[in-house]
Tab-separated table of C-alpha atoms and ligand atoms in Angstrom:
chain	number	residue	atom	x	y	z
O	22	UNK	CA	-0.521	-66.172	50.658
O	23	UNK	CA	2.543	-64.414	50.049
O	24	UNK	CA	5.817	-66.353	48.759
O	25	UNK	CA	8.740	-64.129	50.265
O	26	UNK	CA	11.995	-63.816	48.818
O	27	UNK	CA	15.082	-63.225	50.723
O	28	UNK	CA	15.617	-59.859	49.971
O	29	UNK	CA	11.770	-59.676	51.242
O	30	UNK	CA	12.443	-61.788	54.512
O	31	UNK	CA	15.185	-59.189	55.644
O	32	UNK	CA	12.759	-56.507	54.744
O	33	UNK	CA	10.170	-58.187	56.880
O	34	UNK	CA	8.905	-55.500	59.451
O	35	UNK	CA	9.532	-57.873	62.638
O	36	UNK	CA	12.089	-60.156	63.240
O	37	UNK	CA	12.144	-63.637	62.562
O	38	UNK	CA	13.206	-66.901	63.728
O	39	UNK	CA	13.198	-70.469	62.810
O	40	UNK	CA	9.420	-71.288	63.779
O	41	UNK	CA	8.247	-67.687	61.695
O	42	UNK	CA	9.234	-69.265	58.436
O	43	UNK	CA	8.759	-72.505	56.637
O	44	UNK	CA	10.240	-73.705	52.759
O	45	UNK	CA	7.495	-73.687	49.989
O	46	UNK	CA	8.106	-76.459	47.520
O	47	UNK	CA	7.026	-74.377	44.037
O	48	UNK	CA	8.840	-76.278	41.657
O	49	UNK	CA	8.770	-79.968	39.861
O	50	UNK	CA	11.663	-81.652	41.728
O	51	UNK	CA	13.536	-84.078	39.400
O	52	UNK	CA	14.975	-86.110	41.885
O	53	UNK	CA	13.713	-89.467	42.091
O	54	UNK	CA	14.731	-90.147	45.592
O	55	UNK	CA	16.657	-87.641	48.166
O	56	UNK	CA	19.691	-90.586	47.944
O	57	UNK	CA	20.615	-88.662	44.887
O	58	UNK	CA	20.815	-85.052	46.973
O	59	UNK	CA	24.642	-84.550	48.131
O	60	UNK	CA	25.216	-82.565	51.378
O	61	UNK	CA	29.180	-82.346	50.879
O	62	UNK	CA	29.991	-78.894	51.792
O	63	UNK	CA	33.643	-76.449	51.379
O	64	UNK	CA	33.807	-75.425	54.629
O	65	UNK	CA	36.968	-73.004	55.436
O	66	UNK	CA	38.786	-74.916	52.388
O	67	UNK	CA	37.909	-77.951	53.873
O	68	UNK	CA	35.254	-80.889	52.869
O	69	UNK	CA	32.321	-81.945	54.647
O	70	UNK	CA	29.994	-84.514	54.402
O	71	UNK	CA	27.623	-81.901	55.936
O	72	UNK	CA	27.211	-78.271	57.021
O	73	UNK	CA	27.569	-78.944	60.269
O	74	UNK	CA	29.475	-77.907	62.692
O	75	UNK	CA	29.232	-78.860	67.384
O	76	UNK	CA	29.426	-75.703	69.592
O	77	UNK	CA	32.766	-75.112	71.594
O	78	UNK	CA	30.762	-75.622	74.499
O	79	UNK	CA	32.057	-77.801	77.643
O	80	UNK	CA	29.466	-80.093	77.772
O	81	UNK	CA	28.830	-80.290	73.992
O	82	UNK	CA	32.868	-80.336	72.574
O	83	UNK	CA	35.479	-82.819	73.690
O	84	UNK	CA	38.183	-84.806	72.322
O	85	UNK	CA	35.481	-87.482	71.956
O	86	UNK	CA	33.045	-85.668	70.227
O	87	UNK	CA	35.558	-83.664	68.197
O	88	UNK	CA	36.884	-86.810	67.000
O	89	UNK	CA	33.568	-88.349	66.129
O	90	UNK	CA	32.552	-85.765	64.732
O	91	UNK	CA	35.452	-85.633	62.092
O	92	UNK	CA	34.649	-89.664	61.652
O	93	UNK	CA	30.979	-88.364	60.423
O	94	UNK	CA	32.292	-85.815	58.063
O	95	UNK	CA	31.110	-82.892	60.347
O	96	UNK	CA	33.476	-80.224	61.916
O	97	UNK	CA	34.116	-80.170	66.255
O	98	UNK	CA	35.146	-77.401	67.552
O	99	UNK	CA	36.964	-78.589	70.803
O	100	UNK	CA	36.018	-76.553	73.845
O	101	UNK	CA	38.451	-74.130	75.849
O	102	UNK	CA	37.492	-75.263	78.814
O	103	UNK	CA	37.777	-79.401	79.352
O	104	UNK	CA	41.555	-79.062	78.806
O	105	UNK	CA	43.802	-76.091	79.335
O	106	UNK	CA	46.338	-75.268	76.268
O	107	UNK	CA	49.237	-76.614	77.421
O	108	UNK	CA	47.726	-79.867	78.056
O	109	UNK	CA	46.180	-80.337	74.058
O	110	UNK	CA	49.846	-78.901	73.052
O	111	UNK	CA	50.983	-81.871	75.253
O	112	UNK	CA	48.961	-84.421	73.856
O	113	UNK	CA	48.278	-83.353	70.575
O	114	UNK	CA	49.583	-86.588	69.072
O	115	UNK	CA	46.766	-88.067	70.399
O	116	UNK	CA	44.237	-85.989	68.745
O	117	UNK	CA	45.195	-86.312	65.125
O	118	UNK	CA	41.526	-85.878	63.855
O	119	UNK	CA	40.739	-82.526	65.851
O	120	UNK	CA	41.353	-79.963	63.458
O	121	UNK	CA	39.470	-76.787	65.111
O	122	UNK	CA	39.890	-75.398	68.683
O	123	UNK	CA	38.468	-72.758	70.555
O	124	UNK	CA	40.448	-69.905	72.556
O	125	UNK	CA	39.717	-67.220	74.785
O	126	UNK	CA	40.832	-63.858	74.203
O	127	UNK	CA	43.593	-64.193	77.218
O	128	UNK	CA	45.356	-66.824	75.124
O	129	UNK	CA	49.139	-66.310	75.153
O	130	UNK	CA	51.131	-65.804	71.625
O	131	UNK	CA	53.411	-68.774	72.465
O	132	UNK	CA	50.701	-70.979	72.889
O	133	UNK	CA	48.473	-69.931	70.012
O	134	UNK	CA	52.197	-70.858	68.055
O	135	UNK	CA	52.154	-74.100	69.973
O	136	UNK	CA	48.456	-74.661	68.699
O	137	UNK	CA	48.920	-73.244	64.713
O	138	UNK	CA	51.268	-76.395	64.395
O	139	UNK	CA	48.549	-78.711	65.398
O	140	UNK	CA	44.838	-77.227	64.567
O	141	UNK	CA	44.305	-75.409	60.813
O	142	UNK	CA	41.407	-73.170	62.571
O	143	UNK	CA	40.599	-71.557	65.727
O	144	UNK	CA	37.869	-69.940	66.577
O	145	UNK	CA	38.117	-66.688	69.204
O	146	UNK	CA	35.084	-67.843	71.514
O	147	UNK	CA	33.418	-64.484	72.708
O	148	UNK	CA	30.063	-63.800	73.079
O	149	UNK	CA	30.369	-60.213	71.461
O	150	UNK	CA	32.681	-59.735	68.137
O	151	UNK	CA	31.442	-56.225	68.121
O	152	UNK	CA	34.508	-55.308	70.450
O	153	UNK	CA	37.482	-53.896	69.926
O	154	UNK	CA	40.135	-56.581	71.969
O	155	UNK	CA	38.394	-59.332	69.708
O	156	UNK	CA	39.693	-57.417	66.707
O	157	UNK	CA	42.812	-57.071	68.061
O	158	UNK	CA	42.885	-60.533	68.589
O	159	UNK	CA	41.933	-62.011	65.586
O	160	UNK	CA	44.134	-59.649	63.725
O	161	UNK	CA	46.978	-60.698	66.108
O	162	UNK	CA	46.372	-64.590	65.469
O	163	UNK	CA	46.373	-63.722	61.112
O	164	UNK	CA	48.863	-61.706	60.681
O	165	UNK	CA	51.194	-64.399	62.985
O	166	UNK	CA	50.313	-67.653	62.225
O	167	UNK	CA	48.480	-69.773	58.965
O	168	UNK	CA	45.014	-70.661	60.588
O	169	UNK	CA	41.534	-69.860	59.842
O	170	UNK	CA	40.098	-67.698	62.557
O	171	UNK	CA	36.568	-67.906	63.392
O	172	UNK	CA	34.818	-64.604	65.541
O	173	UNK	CA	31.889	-64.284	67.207
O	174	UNK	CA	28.750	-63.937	67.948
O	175	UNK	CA	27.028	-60.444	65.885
O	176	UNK	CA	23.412	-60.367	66.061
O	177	UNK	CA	23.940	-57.517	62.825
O	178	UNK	CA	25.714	-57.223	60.202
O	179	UNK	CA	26.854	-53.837	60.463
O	180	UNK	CA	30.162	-54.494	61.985
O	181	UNK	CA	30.595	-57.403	59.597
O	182	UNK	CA	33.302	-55.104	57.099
O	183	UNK	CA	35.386	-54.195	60.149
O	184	UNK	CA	35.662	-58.126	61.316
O	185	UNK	CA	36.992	-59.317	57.067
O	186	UNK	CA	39.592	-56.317	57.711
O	187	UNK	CA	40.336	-57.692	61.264
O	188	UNK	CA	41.243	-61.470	58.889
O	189	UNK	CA	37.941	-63.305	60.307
O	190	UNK	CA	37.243	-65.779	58.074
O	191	UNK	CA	33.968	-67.070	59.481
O	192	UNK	CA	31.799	-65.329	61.889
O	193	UNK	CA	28.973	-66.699	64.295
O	194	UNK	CA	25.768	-65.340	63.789
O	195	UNK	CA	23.141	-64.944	66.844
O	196	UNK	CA	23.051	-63.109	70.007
O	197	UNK	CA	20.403	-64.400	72.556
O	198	UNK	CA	18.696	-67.243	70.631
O	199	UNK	CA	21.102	-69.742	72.136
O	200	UNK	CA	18.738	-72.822	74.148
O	201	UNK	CA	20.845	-72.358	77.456
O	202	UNK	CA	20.833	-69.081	76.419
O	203	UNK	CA	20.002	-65.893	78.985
O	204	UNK	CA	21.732	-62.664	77.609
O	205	UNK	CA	18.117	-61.134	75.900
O	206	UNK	CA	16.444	-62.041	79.871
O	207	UNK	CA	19.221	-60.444	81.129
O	208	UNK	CA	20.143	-57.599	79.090
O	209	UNK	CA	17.087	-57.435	76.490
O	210	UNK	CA	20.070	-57.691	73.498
O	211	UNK	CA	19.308	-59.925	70.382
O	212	UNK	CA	17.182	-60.670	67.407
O	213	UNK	CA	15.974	-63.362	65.648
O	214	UNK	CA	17.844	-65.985	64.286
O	215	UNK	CA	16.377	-65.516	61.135
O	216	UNK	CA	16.503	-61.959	60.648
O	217	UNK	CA	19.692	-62.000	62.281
O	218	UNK	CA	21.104	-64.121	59.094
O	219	UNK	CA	19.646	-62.667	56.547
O	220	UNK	CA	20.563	-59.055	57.637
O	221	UNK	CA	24.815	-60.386	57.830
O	222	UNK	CA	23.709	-62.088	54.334
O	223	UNK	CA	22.659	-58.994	52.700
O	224	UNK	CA	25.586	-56.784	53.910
O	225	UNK	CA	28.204	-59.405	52.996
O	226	UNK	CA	26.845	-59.923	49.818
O	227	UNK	CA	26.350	-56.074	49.130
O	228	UNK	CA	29.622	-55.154	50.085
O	229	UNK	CA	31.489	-58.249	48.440
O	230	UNK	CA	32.535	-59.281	51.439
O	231	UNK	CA	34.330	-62.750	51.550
O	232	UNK	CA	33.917	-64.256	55.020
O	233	UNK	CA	31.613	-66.915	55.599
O	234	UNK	CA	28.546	-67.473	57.819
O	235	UNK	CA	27.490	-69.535	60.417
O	236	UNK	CA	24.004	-69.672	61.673
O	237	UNK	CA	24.516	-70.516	65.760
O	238	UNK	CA	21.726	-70.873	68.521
O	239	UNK	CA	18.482	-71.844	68.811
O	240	UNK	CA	18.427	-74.727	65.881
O	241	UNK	CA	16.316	-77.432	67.398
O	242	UNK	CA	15.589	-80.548	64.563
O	243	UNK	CA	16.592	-81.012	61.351
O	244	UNK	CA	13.638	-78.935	59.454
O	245	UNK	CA	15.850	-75.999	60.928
O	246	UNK	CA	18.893	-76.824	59.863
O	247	UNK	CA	17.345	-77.139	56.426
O	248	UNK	CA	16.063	-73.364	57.000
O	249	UNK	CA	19.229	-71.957	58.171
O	250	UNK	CA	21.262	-73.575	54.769
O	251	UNK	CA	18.232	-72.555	52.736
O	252	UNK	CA	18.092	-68.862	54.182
O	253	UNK	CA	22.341	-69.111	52.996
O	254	UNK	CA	24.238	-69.970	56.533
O	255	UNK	CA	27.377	-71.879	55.161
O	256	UNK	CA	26.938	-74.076	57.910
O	257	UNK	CA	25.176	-74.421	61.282
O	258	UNK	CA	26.142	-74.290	64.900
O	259	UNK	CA	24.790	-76.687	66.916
O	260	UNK	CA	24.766	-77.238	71.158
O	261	UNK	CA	21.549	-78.784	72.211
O	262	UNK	CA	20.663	-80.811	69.305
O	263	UNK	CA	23.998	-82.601	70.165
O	264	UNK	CA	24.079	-82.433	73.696
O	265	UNK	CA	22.917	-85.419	75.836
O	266	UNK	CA	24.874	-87.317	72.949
O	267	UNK	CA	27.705	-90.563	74.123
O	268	UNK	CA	30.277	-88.248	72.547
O	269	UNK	CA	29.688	-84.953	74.572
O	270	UNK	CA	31.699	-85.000	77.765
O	271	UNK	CA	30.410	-85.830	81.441
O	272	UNK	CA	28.588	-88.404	83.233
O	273	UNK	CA	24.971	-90.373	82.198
O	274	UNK	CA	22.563	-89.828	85.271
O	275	UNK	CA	19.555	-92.036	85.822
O	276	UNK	CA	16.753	-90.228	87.509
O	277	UNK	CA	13.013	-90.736	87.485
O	278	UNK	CA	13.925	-94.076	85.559
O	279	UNK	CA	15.139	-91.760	82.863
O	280	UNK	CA	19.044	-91.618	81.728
O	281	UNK	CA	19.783	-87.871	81.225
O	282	UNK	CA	23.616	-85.511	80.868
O	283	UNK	CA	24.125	-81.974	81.490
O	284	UNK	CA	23.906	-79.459	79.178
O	285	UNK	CA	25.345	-75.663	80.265
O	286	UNK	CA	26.123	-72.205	78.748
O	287	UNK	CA	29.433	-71.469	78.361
O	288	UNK	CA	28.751	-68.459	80.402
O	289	UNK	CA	26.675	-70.693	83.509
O	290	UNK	CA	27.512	-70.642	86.668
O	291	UNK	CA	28.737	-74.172	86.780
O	292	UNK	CA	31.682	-73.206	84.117
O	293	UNK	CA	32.654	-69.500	85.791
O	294	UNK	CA	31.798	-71.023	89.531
O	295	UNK	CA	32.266	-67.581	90.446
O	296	UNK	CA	29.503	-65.116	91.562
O	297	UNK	CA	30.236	-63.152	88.031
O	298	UNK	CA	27.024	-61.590	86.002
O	299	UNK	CA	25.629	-65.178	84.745
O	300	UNK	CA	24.059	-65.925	80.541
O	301	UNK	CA	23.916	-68.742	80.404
O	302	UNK	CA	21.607	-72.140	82.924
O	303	UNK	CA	22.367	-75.154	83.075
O	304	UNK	CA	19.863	-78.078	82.206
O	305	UNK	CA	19.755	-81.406	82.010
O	306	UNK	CA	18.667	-82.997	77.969
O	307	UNK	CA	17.526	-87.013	77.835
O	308	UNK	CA	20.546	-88.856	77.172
O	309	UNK	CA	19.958	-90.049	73.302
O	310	UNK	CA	22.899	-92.509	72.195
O	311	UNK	CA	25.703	-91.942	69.830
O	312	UNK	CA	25.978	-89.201	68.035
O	313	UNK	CA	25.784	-90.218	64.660
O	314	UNK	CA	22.038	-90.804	65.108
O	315	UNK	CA	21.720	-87.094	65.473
O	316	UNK	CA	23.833	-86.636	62.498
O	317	UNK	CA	22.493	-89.350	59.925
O	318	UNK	CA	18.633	-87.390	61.046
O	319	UNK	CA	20.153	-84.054	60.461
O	320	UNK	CA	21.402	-85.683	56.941
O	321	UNK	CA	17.869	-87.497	56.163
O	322	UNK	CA	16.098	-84.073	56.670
O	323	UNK	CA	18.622	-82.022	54.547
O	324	UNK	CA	18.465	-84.856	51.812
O	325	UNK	CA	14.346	-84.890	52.205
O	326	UNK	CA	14.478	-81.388	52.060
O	327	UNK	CA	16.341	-80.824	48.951
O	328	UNK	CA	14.302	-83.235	47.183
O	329	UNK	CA	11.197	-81.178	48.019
O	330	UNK	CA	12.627	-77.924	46.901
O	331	UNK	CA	14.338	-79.788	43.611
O	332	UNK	CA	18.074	-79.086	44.860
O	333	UNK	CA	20.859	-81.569	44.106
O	334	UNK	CA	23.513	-80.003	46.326
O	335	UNK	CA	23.531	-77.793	48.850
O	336	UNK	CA	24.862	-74.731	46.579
O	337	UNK	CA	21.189	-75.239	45.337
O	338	UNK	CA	19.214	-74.883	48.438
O	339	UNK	CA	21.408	-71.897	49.708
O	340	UNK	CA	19.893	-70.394	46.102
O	341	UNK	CA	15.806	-70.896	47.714
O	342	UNK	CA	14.131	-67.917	47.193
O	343	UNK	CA	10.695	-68.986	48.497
O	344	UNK	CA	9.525	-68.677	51.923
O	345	UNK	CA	6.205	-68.772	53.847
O	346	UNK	CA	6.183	-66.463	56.959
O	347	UNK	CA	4.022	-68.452	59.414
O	348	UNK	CA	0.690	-67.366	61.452
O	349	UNK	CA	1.156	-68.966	64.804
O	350	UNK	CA	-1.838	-71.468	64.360
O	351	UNK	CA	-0.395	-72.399	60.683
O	352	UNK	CA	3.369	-73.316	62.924
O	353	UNK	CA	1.422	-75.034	65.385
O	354	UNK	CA	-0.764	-77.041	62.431
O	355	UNK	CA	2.794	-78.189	61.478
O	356	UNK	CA	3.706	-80.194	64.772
O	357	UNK	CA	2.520	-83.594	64.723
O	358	UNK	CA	-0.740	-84.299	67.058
O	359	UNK	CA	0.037	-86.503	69.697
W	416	IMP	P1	21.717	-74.077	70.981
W	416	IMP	O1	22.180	-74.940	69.854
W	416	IMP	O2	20.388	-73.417	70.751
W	416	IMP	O3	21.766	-74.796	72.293
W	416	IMP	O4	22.735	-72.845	71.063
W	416	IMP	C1	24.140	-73.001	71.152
W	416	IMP	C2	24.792	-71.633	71.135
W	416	IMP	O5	24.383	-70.860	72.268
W	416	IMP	C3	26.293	-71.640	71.252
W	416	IMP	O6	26.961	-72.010	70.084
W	416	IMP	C4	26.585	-70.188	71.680
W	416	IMP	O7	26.572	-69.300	70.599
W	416	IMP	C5	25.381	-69.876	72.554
W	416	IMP	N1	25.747	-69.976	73.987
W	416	IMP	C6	26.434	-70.946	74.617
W	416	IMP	N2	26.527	-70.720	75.936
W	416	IMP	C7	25.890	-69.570	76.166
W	416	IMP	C8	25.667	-68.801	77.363
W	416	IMP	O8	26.024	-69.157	78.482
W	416	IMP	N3	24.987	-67.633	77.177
W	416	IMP	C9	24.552	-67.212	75.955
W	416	IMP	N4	24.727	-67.923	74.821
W	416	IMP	C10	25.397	-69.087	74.923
C-alpha cells in the first residue's frame, strides 16, 4: 500500500473526503498515555482548549451555546438569525463570554460599530466568498473597525490571494459537503472536503499567504476532526456533530418514545420561509445532552489520536505527512460490526 503525503493527497486524481482517507501510525509514539497530548490551540490570537469552533447556524449557535462553548475552551460563533443586531447591541452586557458573531452582508456600518465594541471577530456568513460584494464587505469591516473578519465558504483555493488582500483573516473551507447541505443536488457545485483543504493549503502555503483555515461541513465524529487538523485545518467547523445538543437553541420533541431537536441549513426553508431557491433541509438529530459530552469525545479522540501518530501538540499533528487513501471495503472494515 501506498503511504501518501500531502503534497500527494492534493495531487490525488479524484477528490477526496473524510471517509477516502485514514491516519497511518508509522512511527514509535513516546507518549505514555494521550493525557500528556495538549489540544490548546492560537486561534485568531486567541487560546483554545481545542480547535474547535460551532457553526453560525440558527439551530446550532445561540447565546447558550456560544456561552458554553467559551466555558469549554471552544469558540461559538453566535448566529445572525436568533437575534437581530440591535437587540445583541442592546443586551450585550449580558453576553460577556460571546466573543464572535456572525453578519450578513446587508449589515449596516453603524451597527457593525455598535458590534466592534462588543465582539473581537465577526465572521461575514455567505455561502460563496468568491464574490465581489463579500470583498467589499470584508474590506469595508477592516479598514473601519479592529476585528478579525472571517469569509466564506471557497471550495478552491484559487481566489484565496484576493480574500488576504480583501483583510480576511480566516476563511471557511467547503462548498456542498455541509450534512443539511443541498447546493451540489441543486447546482452540482463542490468538492471534497478533503481535497477541498488541501488544495487552499497548498496555495496559501505557496504563496505565503497568512490567513488561516477552517475545515467546515460534513465532519461527523471525532476520527474526522482528527483528519481535518492532521490534513492542516487550523480548526474545524462543526453543525451536526453539535446539533441536537441542550445548548443549541429550540425545543426537545418526544416522538416514537425518542427525544429529538431540529437541525436546519441556514439556507432551509424554515429560516428564509419564503418560496426563494432553497440549499439547505431541515432534519431532526436525537437529542444527546449537554454539550460538553460532544466536546470532551471530540477531545478524547484528538488526544487518542495524537498518541497514535506520536504528536504532543497539535502543531505536531498538523505536521502528519502519512495518509492511507481508502478502498471502500477497507472504510467499511473500519466501522464497528453491530
Ligand atoms: P455539518 O457540520 O456537516 O452539518 O455542516 C455545517 C456547515 O454546513 C455549515 O457550517 C455551513 O458551512 C454549511 N451549511 C449550513 N447551512 C447550509 C445550507 O442551508 N446549505 C448549504 N450549506 C449549509
Amino acid at each position: 500500500m501506498k503511504i501518501f503525503s500531502k503534497n500527494e493527497l492534493n495531487n490525488y486524481q479524484l477528490s477526496l473526503t473524510y471517509d477516502d482517507i485514514s491516519l497511518v501510525p508509522t512511527d514509535i509514539s513516546r507518549i505514555k498515555s494521550r493525557a500528556e497530548a495538549s489540544t490548546k490551540v492560537k486561534f485568531l490570537d486567541k487560546d483554545f482548549n481545542l480547535p474547535v469552533l460551532s457553526s453560525p447556524m440558527d439551530s446550532v449557535t445561540g447565546i447558550e451555546m456560544a456561552e458554553a462553548l467559551s466555558d469549554l475552551g471552544c469558540l461559538g460563533i453566535l448566529n445572525r438569525f436568533n437575534m437581530t443586531l440591535d437587540e445583541f447591541i442592546k443586551r450585550q452586557n449580558e453576553f460577556k463570554k460571546v466573543n464572535a458573531v456572525s453578519i450578513s452582508l446587508t449589515a449596516d456600518e453603524s451597527s457593525i460599530a455598535e458590534l466592534a465594541e462588543h465582539v473581537d471577530i465577526i465572521c461575514i456568513d455567505t455561502a460563496n466568498a468568491n464574490n465581489l460584494s463579500v470583498l467589499k464587505k470584508c474590506e469595508e469591516v477592516k479598514t473601519k473597525f479592529k476585528v478579525k473578519v472571517i469569509v466564506g465558504n471557497i471550495a478552491h483555493g484559487k481566489s484565496l490571494k484576493d480574500l488576504v488582500n480583501a483583510g480576511a483573516d480566516a476563511v471557511r473551507i467547503g462548498i456542498g459537503g455541509g450534512s443539511v447541505c443541498t447546493t451540489s443536488v441543486q447546482t452540482g457545485i463542490g468538492i471534497g472536503q478533503v481535497s477541498s483543504l488541501l488544495n487552499v493549503l497548498f496555495i496559501r502555503d505557496d504563496e505565503k499567504l497568512d490567513i488561516e483555515l477552517i475545515a467546515d461541513g460534513g465532519i461527523k465524529n471525532p476520527g474526522d476532526v482528527a483528519k481535518a487538523i492532521a490534513l492542516g485545518a487550523d480548526s474545524v467547523m462543526l453543525g451536526r456533530m453539535l446539533a441536537g445538543t441542550r445548548e443549541t437553541p429550540g425545543e426537545v420533541i418526544k416522538y416514537n418514545d425518542q427525544l429529538w431537536k431540529k437541525y436546519r441549513g441556514s439556507a432551509s426553508f424554515g429560516v428564509k420561509l419564503k418560496n426563494e431557491f432553497i440549499e439547505g433541509e431541515e432534519t431532526m438529530v436525537p437529542y444527546k445532552g449537554t454539550v460538553k459530552n460532544v466536546i470532551d469525545a471530540i477531545s478524547d479522540g484528538l488526544k487518542s489520536a495524537m498518541s497514535y501518530m506520536n504528536c504532543l501538540n497539535i502543531d505536531e499533528l498538523r505536521n502528519t505527512e502519512t495518509f492511507a487513501a481508502l478502498s471502500n471495503s477497507s472504510f467499511l472494515e473500519r466501522l464497528p460490526k453491530k
